[in-house]
mmCIF file of C-alpha atoms in Angstrom:
data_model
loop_
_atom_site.group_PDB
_atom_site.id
_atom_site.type_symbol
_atom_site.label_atom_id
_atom_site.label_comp_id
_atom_site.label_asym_id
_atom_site.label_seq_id
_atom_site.Cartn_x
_atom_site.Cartn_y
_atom_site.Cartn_z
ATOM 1 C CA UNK A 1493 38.685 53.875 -86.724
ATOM 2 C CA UNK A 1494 35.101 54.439 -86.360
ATOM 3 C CA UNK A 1495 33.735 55.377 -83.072
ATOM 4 C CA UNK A 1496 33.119 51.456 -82.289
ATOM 5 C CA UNK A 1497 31.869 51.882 -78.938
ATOM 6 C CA UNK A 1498 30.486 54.787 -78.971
ATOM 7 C CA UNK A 1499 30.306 55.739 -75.436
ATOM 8 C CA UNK A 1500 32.363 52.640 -73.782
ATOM 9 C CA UNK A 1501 30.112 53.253 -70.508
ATOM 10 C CA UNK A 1502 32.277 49.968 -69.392
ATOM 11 C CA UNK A 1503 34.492 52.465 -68.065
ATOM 12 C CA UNK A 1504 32.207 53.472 -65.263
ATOM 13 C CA UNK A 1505 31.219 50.451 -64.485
ATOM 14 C CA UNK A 1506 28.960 48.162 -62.398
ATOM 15 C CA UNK A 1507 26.659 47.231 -66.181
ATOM 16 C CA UNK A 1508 26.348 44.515 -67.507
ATOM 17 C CA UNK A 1509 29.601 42.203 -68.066
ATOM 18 C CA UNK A 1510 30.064 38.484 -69.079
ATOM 19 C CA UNK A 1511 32.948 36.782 -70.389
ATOM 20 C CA UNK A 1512 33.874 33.756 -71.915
ATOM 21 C CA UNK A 1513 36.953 32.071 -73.654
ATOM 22 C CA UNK A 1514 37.201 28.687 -75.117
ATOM 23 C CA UNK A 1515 40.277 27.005 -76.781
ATOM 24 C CA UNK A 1516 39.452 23.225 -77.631
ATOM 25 C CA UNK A 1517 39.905 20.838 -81.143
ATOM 26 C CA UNK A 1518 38.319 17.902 -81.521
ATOM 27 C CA UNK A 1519 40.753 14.791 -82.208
ATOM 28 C CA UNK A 1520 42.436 10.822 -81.591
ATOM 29 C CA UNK A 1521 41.814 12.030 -77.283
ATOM 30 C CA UNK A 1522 38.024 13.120 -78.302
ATOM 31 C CA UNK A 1523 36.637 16.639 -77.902
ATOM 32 C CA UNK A 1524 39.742 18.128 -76.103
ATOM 33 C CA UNK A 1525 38.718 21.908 -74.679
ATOM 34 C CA UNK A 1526 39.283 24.443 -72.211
ATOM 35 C CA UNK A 1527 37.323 27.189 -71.346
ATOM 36 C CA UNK A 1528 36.046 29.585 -68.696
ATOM 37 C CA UNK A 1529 32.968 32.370 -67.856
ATOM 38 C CA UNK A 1530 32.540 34.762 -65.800
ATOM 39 C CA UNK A 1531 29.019 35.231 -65.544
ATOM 40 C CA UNK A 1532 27.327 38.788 -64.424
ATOM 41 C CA UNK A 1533 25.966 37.319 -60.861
ATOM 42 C CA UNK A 1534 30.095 36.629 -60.084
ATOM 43 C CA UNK A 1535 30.052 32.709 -60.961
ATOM 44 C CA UNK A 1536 33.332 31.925 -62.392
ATOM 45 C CA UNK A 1537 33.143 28.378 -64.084
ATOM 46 C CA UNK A 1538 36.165 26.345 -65.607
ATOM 47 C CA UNK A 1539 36.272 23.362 -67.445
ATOM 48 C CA UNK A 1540 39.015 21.412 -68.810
ATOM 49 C CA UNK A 1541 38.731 17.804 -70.844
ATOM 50 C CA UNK A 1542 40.912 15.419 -71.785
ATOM 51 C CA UNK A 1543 40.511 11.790 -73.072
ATOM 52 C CA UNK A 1544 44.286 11.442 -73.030
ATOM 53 C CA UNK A 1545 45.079 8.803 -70.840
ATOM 54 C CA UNK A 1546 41.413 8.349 -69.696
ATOM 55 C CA UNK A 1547 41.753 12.106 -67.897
ATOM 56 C CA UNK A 1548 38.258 12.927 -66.911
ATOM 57 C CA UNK A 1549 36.405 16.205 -67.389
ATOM 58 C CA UNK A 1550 37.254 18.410 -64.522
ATOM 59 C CA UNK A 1551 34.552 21.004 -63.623
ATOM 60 C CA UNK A 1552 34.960 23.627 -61.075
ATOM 61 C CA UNK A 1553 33.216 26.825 -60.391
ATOM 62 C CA UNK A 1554 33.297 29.192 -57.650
ATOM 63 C CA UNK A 1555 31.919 32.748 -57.108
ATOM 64 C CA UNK A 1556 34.192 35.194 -57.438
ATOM 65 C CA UNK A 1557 34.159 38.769 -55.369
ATOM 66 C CA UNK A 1558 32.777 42.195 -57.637
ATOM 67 C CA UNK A 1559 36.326 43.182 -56.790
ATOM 68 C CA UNK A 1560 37.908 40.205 -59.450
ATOM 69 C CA UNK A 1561 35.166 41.058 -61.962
ATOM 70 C CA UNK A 1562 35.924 44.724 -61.762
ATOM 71 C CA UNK A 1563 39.826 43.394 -62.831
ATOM 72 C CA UNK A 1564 38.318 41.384 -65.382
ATOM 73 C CA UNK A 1565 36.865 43.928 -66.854
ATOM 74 C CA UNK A 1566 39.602 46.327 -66.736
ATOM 75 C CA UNK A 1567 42.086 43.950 -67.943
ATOM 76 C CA UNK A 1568 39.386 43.632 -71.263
ATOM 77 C CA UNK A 1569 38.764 47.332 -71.008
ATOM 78 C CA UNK A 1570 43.310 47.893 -71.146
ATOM 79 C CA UNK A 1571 43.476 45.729 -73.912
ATOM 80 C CA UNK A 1572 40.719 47.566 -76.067
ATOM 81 C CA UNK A 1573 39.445 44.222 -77.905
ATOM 82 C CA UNK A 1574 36.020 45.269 -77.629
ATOM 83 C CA UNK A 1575 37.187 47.541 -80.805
ATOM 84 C CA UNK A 1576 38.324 44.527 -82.860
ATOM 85 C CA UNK A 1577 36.718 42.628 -85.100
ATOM 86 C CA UNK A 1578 36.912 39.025 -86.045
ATOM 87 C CA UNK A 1579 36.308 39.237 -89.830
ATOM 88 C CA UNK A 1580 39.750 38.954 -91.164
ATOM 89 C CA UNK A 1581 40.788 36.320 -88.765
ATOM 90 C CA UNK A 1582 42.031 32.994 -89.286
ATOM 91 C CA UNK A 1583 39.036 30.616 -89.601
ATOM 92 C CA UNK A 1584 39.066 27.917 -87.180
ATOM 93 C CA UNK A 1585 40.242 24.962 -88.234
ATOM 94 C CA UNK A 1586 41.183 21.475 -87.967
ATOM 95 C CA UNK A 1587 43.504 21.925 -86.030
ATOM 96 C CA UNK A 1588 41.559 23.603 -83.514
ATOM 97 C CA UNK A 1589 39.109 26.544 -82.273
ATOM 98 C CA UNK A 1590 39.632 29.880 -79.989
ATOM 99 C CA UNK A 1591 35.878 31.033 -78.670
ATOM 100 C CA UNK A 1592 36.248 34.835 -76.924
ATOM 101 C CA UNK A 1593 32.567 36.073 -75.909
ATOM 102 C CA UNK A 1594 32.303 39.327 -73.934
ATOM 103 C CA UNK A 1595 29.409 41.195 -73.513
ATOM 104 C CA UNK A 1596 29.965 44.968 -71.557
ATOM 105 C CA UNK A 1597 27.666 47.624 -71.237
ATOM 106 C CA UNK A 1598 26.183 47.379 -74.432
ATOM 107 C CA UNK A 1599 28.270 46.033 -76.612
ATOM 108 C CA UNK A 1600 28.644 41.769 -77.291
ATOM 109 C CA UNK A 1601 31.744 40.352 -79.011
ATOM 110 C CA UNK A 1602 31.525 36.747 -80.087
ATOM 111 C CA UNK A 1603 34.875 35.905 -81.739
ATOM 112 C CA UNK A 1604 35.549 32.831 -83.529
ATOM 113 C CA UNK A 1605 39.286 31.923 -84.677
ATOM 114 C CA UNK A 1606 41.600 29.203 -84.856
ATOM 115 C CA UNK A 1607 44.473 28.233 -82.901
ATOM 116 C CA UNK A 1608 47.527 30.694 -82.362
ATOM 117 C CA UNK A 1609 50.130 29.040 -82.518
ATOM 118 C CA UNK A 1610 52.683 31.402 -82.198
ATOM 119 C CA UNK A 1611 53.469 35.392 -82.836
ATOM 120 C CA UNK A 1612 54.419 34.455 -86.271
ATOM 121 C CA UNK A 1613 50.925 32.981 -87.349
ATOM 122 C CA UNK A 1614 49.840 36.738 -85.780
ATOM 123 C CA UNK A 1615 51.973 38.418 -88.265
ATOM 124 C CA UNK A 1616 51.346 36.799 -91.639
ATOM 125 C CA UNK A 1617 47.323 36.573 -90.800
ATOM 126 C CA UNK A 1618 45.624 39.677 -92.109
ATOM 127 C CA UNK A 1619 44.666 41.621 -89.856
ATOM 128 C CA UNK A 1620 48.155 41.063 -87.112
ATOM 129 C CA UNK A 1621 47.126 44.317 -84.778
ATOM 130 C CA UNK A 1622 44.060 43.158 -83.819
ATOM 131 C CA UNK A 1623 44.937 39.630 -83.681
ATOM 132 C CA UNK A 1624 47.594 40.266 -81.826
ATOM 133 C CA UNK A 1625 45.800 41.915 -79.253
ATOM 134 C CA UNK A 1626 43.610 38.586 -79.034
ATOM 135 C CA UNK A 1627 46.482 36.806 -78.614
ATOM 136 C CA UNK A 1628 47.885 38.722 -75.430
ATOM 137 C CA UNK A 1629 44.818 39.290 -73.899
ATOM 138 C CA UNK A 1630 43.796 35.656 -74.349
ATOM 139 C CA UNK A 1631 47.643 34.844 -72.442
ATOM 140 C CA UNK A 1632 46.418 37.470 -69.624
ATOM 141 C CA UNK A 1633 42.633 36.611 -69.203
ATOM 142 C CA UNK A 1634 44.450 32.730 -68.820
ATOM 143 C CA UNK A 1635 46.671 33.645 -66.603
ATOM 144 C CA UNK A 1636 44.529 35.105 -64.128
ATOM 145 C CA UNK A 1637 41.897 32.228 -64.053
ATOM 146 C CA UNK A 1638 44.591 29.882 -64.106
ATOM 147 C CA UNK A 1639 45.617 31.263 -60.940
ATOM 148 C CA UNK A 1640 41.951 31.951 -58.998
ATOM 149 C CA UNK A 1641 41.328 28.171 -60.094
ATOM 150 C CA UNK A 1642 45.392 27.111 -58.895
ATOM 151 C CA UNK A 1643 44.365 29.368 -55.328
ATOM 152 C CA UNK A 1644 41.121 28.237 -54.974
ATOM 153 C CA UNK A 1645 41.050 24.536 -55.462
ATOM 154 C CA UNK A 1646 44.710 23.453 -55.793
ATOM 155 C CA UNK A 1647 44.765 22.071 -59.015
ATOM 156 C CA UNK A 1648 47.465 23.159 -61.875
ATOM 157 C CA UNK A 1649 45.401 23.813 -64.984
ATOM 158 C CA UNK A 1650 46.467 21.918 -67.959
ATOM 159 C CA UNK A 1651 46.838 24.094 -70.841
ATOM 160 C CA UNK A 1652 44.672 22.501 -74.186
ATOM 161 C CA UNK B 991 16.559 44.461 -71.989
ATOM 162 C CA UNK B 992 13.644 43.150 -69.639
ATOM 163 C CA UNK B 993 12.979 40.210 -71.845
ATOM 164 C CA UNK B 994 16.773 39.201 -71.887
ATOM 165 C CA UNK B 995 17.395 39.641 -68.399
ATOM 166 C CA UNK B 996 14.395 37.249 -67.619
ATOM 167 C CA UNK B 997 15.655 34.780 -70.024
ATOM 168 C CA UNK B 998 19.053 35.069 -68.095
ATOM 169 C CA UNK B 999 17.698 34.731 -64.953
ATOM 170 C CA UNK B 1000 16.200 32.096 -65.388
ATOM 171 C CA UNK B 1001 19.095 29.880 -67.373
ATOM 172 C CA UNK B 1002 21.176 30.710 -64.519
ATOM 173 C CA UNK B 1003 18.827 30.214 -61.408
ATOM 174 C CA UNK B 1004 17.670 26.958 -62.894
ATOM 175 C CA UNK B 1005 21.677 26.196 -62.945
ATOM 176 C CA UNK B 1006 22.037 27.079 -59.406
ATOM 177 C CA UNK B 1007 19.753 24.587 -58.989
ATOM 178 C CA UNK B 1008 21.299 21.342 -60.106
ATOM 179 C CA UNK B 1009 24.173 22.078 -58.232
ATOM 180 C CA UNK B 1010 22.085 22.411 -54.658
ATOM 181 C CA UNK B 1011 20.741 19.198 -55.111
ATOM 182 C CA UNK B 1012 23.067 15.961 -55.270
ATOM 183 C CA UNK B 1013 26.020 16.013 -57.067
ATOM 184 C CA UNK B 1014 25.027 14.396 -60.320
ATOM 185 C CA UNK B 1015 22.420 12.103 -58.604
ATOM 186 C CA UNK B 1016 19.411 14.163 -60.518
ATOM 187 C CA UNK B 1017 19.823 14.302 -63.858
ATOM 188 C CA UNK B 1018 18.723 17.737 -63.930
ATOM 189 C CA UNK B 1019 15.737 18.976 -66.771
ATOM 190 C CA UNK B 1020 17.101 20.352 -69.838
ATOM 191 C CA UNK B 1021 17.960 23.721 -69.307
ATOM 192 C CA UNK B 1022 18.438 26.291 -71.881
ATOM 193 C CA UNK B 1023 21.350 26.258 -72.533
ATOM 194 C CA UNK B 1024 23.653 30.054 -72.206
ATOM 195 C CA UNK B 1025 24.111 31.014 -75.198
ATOM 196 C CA UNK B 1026 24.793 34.044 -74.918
ATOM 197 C CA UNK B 1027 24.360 35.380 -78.327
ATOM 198 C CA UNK B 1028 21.042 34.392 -78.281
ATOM 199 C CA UNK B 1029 19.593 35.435 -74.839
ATOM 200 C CA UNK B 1030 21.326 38.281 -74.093
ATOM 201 C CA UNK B 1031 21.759 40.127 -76.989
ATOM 202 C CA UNK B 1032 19.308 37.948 -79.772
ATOM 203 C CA UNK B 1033 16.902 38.721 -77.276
ATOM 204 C CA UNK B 1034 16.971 42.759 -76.540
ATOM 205 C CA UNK B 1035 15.029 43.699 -79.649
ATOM 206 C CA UNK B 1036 12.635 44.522 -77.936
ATOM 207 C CA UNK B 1037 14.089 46.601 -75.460
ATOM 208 C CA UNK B 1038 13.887 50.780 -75.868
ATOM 209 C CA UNK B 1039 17.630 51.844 -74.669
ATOM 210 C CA UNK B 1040 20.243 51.517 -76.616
ATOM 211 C CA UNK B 1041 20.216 47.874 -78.567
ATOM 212 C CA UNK B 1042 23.584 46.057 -77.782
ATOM 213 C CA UNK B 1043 26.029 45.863 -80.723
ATOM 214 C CA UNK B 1044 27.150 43.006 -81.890
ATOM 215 C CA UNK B 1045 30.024 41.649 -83.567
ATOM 216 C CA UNK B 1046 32.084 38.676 -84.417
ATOM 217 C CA UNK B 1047 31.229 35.345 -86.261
ATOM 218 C CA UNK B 1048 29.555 33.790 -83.272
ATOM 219 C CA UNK B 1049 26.889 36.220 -84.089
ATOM 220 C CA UNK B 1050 26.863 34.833 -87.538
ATOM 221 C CA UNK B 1051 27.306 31.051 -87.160
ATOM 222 C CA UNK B 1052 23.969 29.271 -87.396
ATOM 223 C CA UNK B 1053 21.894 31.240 -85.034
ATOM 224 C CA UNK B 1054 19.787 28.623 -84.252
ATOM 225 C CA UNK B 1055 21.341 25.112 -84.447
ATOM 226 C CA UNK B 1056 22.572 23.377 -81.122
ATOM 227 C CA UNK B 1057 24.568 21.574 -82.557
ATOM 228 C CA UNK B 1058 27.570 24.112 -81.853
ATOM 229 C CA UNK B 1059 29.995 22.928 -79.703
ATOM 230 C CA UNK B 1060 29.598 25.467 -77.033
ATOM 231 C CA UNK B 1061 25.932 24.102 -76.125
ATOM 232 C CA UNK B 1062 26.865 21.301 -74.421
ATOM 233 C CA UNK B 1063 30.258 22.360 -72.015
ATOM 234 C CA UNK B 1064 29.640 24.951 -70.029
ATOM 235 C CA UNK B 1065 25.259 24.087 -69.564
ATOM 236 C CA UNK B 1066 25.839 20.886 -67.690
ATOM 237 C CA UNK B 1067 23.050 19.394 -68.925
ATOM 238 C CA UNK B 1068 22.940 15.808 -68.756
ATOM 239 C CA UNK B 1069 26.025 15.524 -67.135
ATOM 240 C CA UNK B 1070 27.488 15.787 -63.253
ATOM 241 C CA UNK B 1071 27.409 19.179 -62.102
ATOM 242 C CA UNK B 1072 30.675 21.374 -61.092
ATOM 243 C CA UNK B 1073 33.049 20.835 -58.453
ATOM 244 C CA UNK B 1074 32.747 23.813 -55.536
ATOM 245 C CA UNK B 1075 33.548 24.248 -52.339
ATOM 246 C CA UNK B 1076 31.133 24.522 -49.648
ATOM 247 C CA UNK B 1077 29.388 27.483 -49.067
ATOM 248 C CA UNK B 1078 26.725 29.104 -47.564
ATOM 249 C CA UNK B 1079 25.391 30.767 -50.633
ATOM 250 C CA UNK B 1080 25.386 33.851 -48.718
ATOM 251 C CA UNK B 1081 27.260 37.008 -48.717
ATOM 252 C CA UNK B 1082 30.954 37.757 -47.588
ATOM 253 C CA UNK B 1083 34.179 36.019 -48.366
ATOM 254 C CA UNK B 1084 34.721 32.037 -48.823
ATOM 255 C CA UNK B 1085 37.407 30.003 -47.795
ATOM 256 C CA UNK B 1086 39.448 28.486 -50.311
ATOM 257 C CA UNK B 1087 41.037 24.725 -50.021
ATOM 258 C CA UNK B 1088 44.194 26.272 -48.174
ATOM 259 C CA UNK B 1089 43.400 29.073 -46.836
ATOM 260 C CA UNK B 1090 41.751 32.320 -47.858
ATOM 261 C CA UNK B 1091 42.359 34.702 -50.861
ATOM 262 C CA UNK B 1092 42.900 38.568 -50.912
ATOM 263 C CA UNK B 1093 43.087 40.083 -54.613
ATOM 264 C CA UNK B 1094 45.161 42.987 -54.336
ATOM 265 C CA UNK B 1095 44.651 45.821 -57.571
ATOM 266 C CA UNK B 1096 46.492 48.938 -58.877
ATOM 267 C CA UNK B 1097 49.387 47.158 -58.283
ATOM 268 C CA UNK B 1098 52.414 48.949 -59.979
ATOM 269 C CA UNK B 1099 54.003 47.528 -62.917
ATOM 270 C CA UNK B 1100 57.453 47.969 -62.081
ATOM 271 C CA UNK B 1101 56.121 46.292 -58.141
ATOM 272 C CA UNK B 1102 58.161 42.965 -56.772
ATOM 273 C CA UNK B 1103 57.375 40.084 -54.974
ATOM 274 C CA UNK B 1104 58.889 41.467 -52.524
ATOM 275 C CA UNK B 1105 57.143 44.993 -52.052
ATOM 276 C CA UNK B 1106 54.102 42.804 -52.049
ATOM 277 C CA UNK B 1107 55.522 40.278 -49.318
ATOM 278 C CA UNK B 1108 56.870 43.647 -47.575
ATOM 279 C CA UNK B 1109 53.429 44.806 -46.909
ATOM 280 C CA UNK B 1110 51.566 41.512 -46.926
ATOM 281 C CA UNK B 1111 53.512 39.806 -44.461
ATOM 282 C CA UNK B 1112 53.039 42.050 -41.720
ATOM 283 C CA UNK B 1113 49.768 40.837 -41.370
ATOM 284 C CA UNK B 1114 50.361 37.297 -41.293
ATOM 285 C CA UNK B 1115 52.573 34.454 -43.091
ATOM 286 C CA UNK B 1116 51.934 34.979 -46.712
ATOM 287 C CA UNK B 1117 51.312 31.603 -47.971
ATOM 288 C CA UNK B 1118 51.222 32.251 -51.510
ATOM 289 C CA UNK B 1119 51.023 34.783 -53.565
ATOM 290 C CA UNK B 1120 51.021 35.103 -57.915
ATOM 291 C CA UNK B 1121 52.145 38.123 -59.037
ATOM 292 C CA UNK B 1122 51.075 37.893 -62.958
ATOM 293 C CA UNK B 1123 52.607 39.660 -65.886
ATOM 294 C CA UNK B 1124 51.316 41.138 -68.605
ATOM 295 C CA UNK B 1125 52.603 38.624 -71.408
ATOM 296 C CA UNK B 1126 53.384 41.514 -74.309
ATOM 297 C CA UNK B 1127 54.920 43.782 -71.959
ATOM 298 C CA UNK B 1128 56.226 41.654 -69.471
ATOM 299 C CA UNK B 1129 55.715 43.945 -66.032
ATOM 300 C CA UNK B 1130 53.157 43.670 -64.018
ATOM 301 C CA UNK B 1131 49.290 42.962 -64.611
ATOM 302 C CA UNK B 1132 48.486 45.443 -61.936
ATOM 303 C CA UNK B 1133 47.060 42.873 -59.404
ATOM 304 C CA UNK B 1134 48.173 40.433 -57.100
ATOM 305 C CA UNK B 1135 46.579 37.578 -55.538
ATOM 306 C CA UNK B 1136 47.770 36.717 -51.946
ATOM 307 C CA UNK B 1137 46.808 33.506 -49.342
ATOM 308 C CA UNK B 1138 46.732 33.782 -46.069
ATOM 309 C CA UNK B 1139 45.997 30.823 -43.681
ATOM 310 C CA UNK B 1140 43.567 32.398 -41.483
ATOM 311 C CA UNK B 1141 40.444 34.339 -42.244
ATOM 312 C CA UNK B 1142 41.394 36.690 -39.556
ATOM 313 C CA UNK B 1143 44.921 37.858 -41.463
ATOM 314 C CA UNK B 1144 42.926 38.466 -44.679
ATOM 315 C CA UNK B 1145 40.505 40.172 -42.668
ATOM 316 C CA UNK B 1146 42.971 42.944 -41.030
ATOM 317 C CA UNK B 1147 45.158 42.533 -44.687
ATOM 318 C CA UNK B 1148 42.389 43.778 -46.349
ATOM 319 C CA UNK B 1149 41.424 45.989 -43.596
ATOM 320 C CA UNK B 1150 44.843 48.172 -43.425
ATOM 321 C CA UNK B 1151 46.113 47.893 -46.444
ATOM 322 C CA UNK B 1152 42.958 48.731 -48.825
ATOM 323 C CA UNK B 1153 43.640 52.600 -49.953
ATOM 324 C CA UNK B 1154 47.180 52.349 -49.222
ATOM 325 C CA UNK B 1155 50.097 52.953 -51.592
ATOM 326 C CA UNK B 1156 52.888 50.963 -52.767
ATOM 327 C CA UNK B 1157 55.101 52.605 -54.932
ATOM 328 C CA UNK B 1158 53.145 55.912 -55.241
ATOM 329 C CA UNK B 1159 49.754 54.208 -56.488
ATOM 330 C CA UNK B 1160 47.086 53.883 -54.341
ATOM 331 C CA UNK B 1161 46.118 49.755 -54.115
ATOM 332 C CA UNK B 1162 42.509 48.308 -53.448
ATOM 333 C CA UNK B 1163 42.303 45.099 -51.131
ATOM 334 C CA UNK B 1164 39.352 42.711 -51.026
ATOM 335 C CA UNK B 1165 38.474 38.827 -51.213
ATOM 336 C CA UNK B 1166 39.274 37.498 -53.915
ATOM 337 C CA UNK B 1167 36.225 34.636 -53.674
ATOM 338 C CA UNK B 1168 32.524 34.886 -52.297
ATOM 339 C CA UNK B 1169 29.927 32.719 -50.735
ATOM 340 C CA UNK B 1170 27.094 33.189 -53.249
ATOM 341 C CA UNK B 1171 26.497 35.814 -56.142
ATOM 342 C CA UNK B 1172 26.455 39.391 -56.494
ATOM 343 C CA UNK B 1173 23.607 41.473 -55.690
ATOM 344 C CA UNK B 1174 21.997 42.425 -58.979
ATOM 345 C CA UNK B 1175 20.925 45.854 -57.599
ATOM 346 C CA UNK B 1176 20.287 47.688 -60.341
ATOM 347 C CA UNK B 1177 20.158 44.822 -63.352
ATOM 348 C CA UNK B 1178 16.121 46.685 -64.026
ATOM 349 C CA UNK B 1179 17.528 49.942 -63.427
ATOM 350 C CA UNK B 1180 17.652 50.901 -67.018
ATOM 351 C CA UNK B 1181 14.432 49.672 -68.237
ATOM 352 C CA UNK B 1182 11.945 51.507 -68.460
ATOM 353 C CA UNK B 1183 9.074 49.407 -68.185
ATOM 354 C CA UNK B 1184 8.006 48.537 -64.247
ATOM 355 C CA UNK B 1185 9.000 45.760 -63.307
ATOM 356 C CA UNK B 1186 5.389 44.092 -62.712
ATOM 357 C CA UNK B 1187 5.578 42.345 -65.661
ATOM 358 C CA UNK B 1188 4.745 38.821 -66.256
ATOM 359 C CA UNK B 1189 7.613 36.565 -64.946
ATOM 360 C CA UNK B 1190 7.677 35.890 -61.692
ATOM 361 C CA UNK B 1191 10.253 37.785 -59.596
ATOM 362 C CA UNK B 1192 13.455 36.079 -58.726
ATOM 363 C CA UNK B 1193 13.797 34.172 -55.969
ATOM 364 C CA UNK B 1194 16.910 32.330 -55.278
ATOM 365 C CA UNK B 1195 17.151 30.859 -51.828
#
């Protein structure tokens, strides 16, 4: 593999770092969608919509210590998806849309798939090693706004 | 990397914005809306360090239209603004709805709920705490996120334990949540052009 990053500077650091994941189809309960940002000045923001039932859009955001965004980024940095590349993913789809934008130190990521269903749509896509580290590292980014947005406000996200 | 960090400013100052005034009761002006691809890295050309590399189809997905989904969720334009709690906008720690949140790192994988409540409860009742896995391998992320009820057992939680080990790694403690953003201290560090340029400088409060 080609020296992607170069020097990943991220390592070291305070630079530059935004992130932002988005999971949604559009369908009979209207534009249903999740997604989340951290943004570089600490704002985490997290929306969630619904038309099932008549849910409403709910919309939270709170700014999160350098100490979470230094996790963030390590958590990114572990999983090494800034060396992957979208091209021989799974187009999105009817049946729904992944977003995963990251910009750190000076490299941007803007990947667009669809919907992973399972391990097994990971394995017979063509390129399963770096769609499967999407797929985890999708699960752990979740998982850890899930639970600043659970701490924080009290509400159980509702996974779309 | 001038010109983007201007454009960023200002699409996330003029968001700050909307949400100090009423909730909603504004319809705020049309802000630009973050795209990121676009005003962060579409817009570095210009800058003389290293250009940002790009990949991925977002890059490659009509550049210009708005009529991507993305424009409209995240922007809050022309809609009601975010939910938050109150805050100062100021530095330091926030209080969440229940308490207040410590964000414990360099947690060992193989670590327990109960090393965790072992330590943390000695500075006050632990009222919740997530100790996340990492979903392929199944131990531990490496962090912890703890509530106390008072802002004073946080305080000393974070105090004594920060720099401490558990389980033979050393473990960072801090809040978890803050009053207002991050100091941008050095977001003009790397470019070389003085900062007397034509925008404005930021002002946020």
């Amino acid at each position: 593999m080609a020296t992607v990053g170069g020097a990943t500077n991220g390592a070291c650091g305070e630079d530059e770092f935004y992130l932002r994941y988005y999971v949604g189809h559009k369908g009979k309960f209207g534009h249903e969608f999740l997604e989340f940002e951290f943004r570089p000045d600490g704002k985490l923001r997290y929306a969630n919509n619904s038309n099932y039932k008549n849910d409403t859009m709910i919309r939270k955001e709170v700014f999160v210590s350098p100490s979470i965004l230094r996790e963030a980024r390590r958590i990114i940095q572990d999983s090494d998806i800034m060396k992957e590349d979208d091209s021989n993913w799974p187009e999105p789809d009817r049946v729904g849309r992944q977003e995963l934008e990251i910009v750190m130190g000076n490299e941007h990521i803007s990947f667009t798939t669809s919907k992973i269903g399972s391990l097994v749509d990971v394995q017979t896509s063509n390129d399963p090693e770096g769609l499967r580290i999407f797929y985890y590292l999708v699960q752990d980014l979740k998982c850890f706004v899930f639970s600043l947005i659970n701490l924080h406000f009290k509400i159980k996200p509702i996974q779309s | 990397m001038a010109a983007a960090t201007e454009v960023e400013a200002v699409d996330f100052d003029s968001d700050d914005d909307d949400l100090m005034d009423e909730d909603g009761a504004i319809e705020p002006s049309p802000a630009p809306a973050p795209r990121l691809r676009s005003t962060i890295a579409g817009g570095g050309g210009g800058a003389d360090d290293a250009p940002r590399k790009t990949k991925g189809r977002g890059f490659r997905e009509d550049p210009n239209s708005s009529s991507a989904p993305r424009d409209s969720r995240l922007a809050g334009v022309g809609r009601s603004g975010f939910d938050a709690l109150a805050s100062d906008g100021g530095p330091g720690p926030v209080r969440s709805i229940e308490g207040w949140i410590v964000l414990v790192t360099g947690v060992h994988e193989e670590a327990q709920e109960e090393d965790l409540h072992n330590i943390f409860g000695g500075f006050g009742q632990v009222k919740n705490l997530h100790l996340n896995l990492d979903r392929r391998t199944g131990f531990v992320k490496g962090y912890a996120l703890i509530e106390y009820e008072n802002f004073e057992e946080a305080q000393v939680a974070i105090k004594e334990s920060d720099g401490t080990d558990l389980l033979s790694q050393i473990i960072s403690v801090d809040w978890a949540f803050s009053n207002g953003p991050v100091k941008r201290r050095n977001t003009r560090k790397r470019s070389p052009r003085p900062n007397r340029s034509r925008s404005p400088p930021r002002r946020r409060y």
